[in-house]
Amino acid sequence: MPELPEVEITRRRIEALLVGRPIRALHTTKASYFFLTPPEVLCEALRGRCIDRLFRRGKYLVGQLDDDSRLLLHLGMTGQLFSAAATSLRLLSATARASLPPEAQLRFEPDLHTHLHFEFEDGGEGVYMRDVRKFGKVLWLAPGESSPRLDRLGVDALEVSGELLFAASRKRVVAVKNLLLDQAVVAGVGN
């Protein structure tokens, strides 16, 4: 599962591609448990909108839109968020990767694991969300709508203090690993 460092690196790399660019269209695969918001609702809600800010809350990426709605993206175990111009061999299947020389660089072509595609009004490179196992999640929140997924998260792992961990450990008998993995105590830590 992408853990906090990988999610933060993804946020930093993808932020310039998402923030400030009006969305012309959002292309999705059919409805599934990957989409917590039905794809047709998601597409309609984001069309013409602009992501003003992209931040991370635990392992969630949160896009704050220009109408005060929010887009939550969770990468799950195998999720990837990347530019249409990506040339990473990690985007290929193991079989396809094995048939290429190490120096080969390929432009990404959407496949059946590509569940989300942001197309922008400026005609520039799009952004894709790909998840082989579909453990990732996509959720749109209307302005003012709360999210139990975010509300239950504890202090971010990059902001946690020894005092907080000490206080959390005093409330119950729990193994240290289980305490650290509890997202309600420390958001973003994983196995």
Tab-separated table of C-alpha atoms in Angstrom:
chain	number	residue	atom	x	y	z
A	1	MET	CA	0.000	0.000	0.000
A	2	PRO	CA	1.358	3.445	-0.786
A	3	GLU	CA	2.312	4.857	2.587
A	4	LEU	CA	2.620	8.463	3.675
A	5	PRO	CA	6.024	9.149	2.035
A	6	GLU	CA	4.874	7.801	-1.337
A	7	VAL	CA	1.572	9.682	-1.131
A	8	GLU	CA	3.402	12.903	-0.210
A	9	ILE	CA	5.854	12.487	-3.094
A	10	THR	CA	2.926	11.828	-5.444
A	11	ARG	CA	1.231	14.989	-4.153
A	12	ARG	CA	4.328	17.100	-4.711
A	13	ARG	CA	4.900	15.769	-8.215
A	14	ILE	CA	1.302	15.931	-9.408
A	15	GLU	CA	0.335	19.237	-7.741
A	16	ALA	CA	1.612	21.418	-10.602
A	17	LEU	CA	-0.366	19.323	-13.083
A	18	LEU	CA	-3.678	19.567	-11.205
A	19	VAL	CA	-3.751	22.933	-9.438
A	20	GLY	CA	-5.063	25.935	-11.343
A	21	ARG	CA	-6.118	24.057	-14.489
A	22	PRO	CA	-9.837	24.035	-15.355
A	23	ILE	CA	-11.097	20.503	-15.941
A	24	ARG	CA	-12.640	20.040	-19.395
A	25	ALA	CA	-13.756	16.474	-18.770
A	26	LEU	CA	-13.267	13.565	-16.450
A	27	HIS	CA	-13.224	10.112	-17.996
A	28	THR	CA	-13.978	7.119	-15.795
A	29	THR	CA	-14.462	3.405	-16.045
A	30	LYS	CA	-17.820	1.901	-15.152
A	31	ALA	CA	-19.194	2.200	-11.632
A	32	SER	CA	-17.470	-0.052	-9.106
A	33	TYR	CA	-16.365	-0.056	-5.490
A	34	PHE	CA	-13.415	2.074	-6.669
A	35	PHE	CA	-15.807	5.028	-7.008
A	36	LEU	CA	-17.439	6.076	-3.744
A	37	THR	CA	-19.189	8.745	-5.801
A	38	PRO	CA	-20.971	7.407	-8.908
A	39	PRO	CA	-18.881	8.189	-12.002
A	40	GLU	CA	-21.654	10.188	-13.700
A	41	VAL	CA	-22.030	12.410	-10.592
A	42	LEU	CA	-18.255	12.784	-10.337
A	43	CYS	CA	-17.900	13.788	-14.003
A	44	GLU	CA	-20.685	16.355	-13.761
A	45	ALA	CA	-19.401	17.810	-10.469
A	46	LEU	CA	-15.841	18.311	-11.749
A	47	ARG	CA	-16.556	19.532	-15.287
A	48	GLY	CA	-15.401	23.154	-15.558
A	49	ARG	CA	-14.066	23.163	-12.006
A	50	CYS	CA	-10.535	24.037	-11.016
A	51	ILE	CA	-8.500	22.474	-8.207
A	52	ASP	CA	-7.221	25.394	-6.125
A	53	ARG	CA	-5.110	23.369	-3.726
A	54	LEU	CA	-3.895	19.788	-3.376
A	55	PHE	CA	-2.980	18.571	0.083
A	56	ARG	CA	-2.487	15.309	1.897
A	57	ARG	CA	-4.384	14.106	4.954
A	58	GLY	CA	-2.860	10.844	6.147
A	59	LYS	CA	-2.819	8.612	3.065
A	60	TYR	CA	-5.526	10.639	1.274
A	61	LEU	CA	-4.897	13.241	-1.389
A	62	VAL	CA	-7.460	16.024	-1.126
A	63	GLY	CA	-8.156	18.436	-3.963
A	64	GLN	CA	-9.872	21.635	-2.800
A	65	LEU	CA	-11.967	22.855	-5.736
A	66	ASP	CA	-12.872	26.430	-6.659
A	67	ASP	CA	-16.490	25.943	-5.516
A	68	ASP	CA	-15.343	24.690	-2.053
A	69	SER	CA	-16.162	21.081	-2.885
A	70	ARG	CA	-13.397	18.512	-2.376
A	71	LEU	CA	-12.092	15.524	-4.282
A	72	LEU	CA	-10.625	12.716	-2.175
A	73	LEU	CA	-8.242	10.253	-3.778
A	74	HIS	CA	-6.855	7.217	-1.961
A	75	LEU	CA	-4.262	5.162	-3.815
A	76	GLY	CA	-5.038	1.901	-2.034
A	77	MET	CA	-2.395	-0.811	-2.441
A	78	THR	CA	-1.449	-0.430	-6.092
A	79	GLY	CA	-2.811	2.983	-7.067
A	80	GLN	CA	-0.821	5.451	-9.132
A	81	LEU	CA	-1.554	9.070	-10.011
A	82	PHE	CA	0.594	10.413	-12.814
A	83	SER	CA	0.956	12.620	-15.862
A	84	ALA	CA	-0.063	11.503	-19.332
A	85	ALA	CA	3.556	12.164	-20.315
A	86	ALA	CA	4.877	9.648	-17.770
A	87	THR	CA	7.583	7.378	-19.108
A	88	SER	CA	8.135	5.095	-16.129
A	89	LEU	CA	8.572	1.382	-16.680
A	90	ARG	CA	6.585	0.882	-13.454
A	91	LEU	CA	3.470	1.677	-15.475
A	92	LEU	CA	3.893	-1.444	-17.568
A	93	SER	CA	2.908	-4.978	-16.701
A	94	ALA	CA	5.707	-7.339	-15.655
A	95	THR	CA	5.371	-9.167	-18.977
A	96	ALA	CA	5.670	-5.987	-21.041
A	97	ARG	CA	8.547	-4.778	-18.866
A	98	ALA	CA	10.467	-8.044	-19.335
A	99	SER	CA	10.386	-7.697	-23.116
A	100	LEU	CA	12.015	-4.237	-23.130
A	101	PRO	CA	15.671	-3.304	-22.952
A	102	PRO	CA	16.484	-1.465	-19.674
A	103	GLU	CA	17.011	1.878	-21.436
A	104	ALA	CA	13.609	1.822	-23.168
A	105	GLN	CA	11.216	4.580	-22.224
A	106	LEU	CA	7.583	4.413	-23.270
A	107	ARG	CA	4.754	6.884	-23.155
A	108	PHE	CA	1.867	5.622	-21.066
A	109	GLU	CA	-1.203	4.329	-22.879
A	110	PRO	CA	-4.371	3.869	-20.785
A	111	ASP	CA	-5.265	0.258	-20.129
A	112	LEU	CA	-8.079	-1.572	-18.354
A	113	HIS	CA	-6.573	-0.598	-14.979
A	114	THR	CA	-6.802	3.127	-15.748
A	115	HIS	CA	-9.958	4.195	-13.930
A	116	LEU	CA	-9.755	7.978	-13.998
A	117	HIS	CA	-8.484	10.497	-16.560
A	118	PHE	CA	-8.486	14.264	-16.030
A	119	GLU	CA	-8.649	16.195	-19.306
A	120	PHE	CA	-7.920	19.922	-19.004
A	121	GLU	CA	-9.242	22.917	-20.945
A	122	ASP	CA	-5.722	24.110	-21.782
A	123	GLY	CA	-5.229	20.980	-23.902
A	124	GLY	CA	-2.032	20.148	-22.014
A	125	GLU	CA	-1.074	16.800	-20.593
A	126	GLY	CA	-3.766	14.988	-18.681
A	127	VAL	CA	-3.554	13.170	-15.381
A	128	TYR	CA	-4.431	9.508	-14.881
A	129	MET	CA	-5.287	7.396	-11.877
A	130	ARG	CA	-4.467	3.737	-12.365
A	131	ASP	CA	-5.099	0.936	-9.887
A	132	VAL	CA	-4.599	-2.708	-10.812
A	133	ARG	CA	-6.350	-4.092	-7.731
A	134	LYS	CA	-9.016	-1.362	-7.389
A	135	PHE	CA	-8.347	-0.880	-3.662
A	136	GLY	CA	-8.053	2.860	-4.265
A	137	LYS	CA	-11.009	5.164	-3.718
A	138	VAL	CA	-12.396	8.292	-5.364
A	139	LEU	CA	-14.906	10.434	-3.488
A	140	TRP	CA	-16.363	13.857	-4.275
A	141	LEU	CA	-17.639	15.941	-1.354
A	142	ALA	CA	-20.089	18.787	-1.951
A	143	PRO	CA	-19.279	22.160	-0.338
A	144	GLY	CA	-19.613	21.844	3.443
A	145	GLU	CA	-20.057	18.061	3.329
A	146	SER	CA	-18.047	16.202	5.948
A	147	SER	CA	-16.240	12.944	5.351
A	148	PRO	CA	-16.171	10.179	7.956
A	149	ARG	CA	-13.046	8.911	6.170
A	150	LEU	CA	-11.197	12.141	6.965
A	151	ASP	CA	-12.931	12.936	10.247
A	152	ARG	CA	-11.759	9.709	11.888
A	153	LEU	CA	-8.080	10.333	11.115
A	154	GLY	CA	-5.738	11.227	13.939
A	155	VAL	CA	-2.734	13.516	13.905
A	156	ASP	CA	-0.656	13.366	10.749
A	157	ALA	CA	2.435	11.175	11.114
A	158	LEU	CA	4.666	14.114	10.153
A	159	GLU	CA	3.228	16.181	13.017
A	160	VAL	CA	2.921	13.570	15.772
A	161	SER	CA	4.680	14.170	19.085
A	162	GLY	CA	5.970	11.858	21.780
A	163	GLU	CA	3.436	13.351	24.178
A	164	LEU	CA	0.557	12.427	21.886
A	165	LEU	CA	1.774	8.849	21.516
A	166	PHE	CA	2.283	8.568	25.257
A	167	ALA	CA	-1.238	9.867	25.939
A	168	ALA	CA	-2.764	7.534	23.324
A	169	SER	CA	-0.965	4.529	24.785
A	170	ARG	CA	-2.247	5.285	28.297
A	171	LYS	CA	-5.886	4.956	27.229
A	172	ARG	CA	-5.674	1.244	26.408
A	173	VAL	CA	-3.519	-1.833	26.429
A	174	VAL	CA	-2.199	-2.240	22.899
A	175	ALA	CA	0.983	-3.352	21.163
A	176	VAL	CA	3.135	-0.455	19.953
A	177	LYS	CA	2.812	-1.558	16.308
A	178	ASN	CA	-0.985	-1.671	16.546
A	179	LEU	CA	-1.032	1.766	18.163
A	180	LEU	CA	1.085	3.239	15.368
A	181	LEU	CA	-0.994	1.572	12.644
A	182	ASP	CA	-4.260	2.896	14.112
A	183	GLN	CA	-5.175	5.708	11.685
A	184	ALA	CA	-7.342	7.319	14.384
A	185	VAL	CA	-4.174	7.863	16.438
A	186	VAL	CA	-1.532	8.520	13.773
A	187	ALA	CA	-2.677	9.140	10.200
A	188	GLY	CA	-0.419	7.900	7.439
A	189	VAL	CA	1.646	5.148	9.054
A	190	GLY	CA	1.445	1.717	7.462
A	191	ASN	CA	3.086	-1.693	7.613
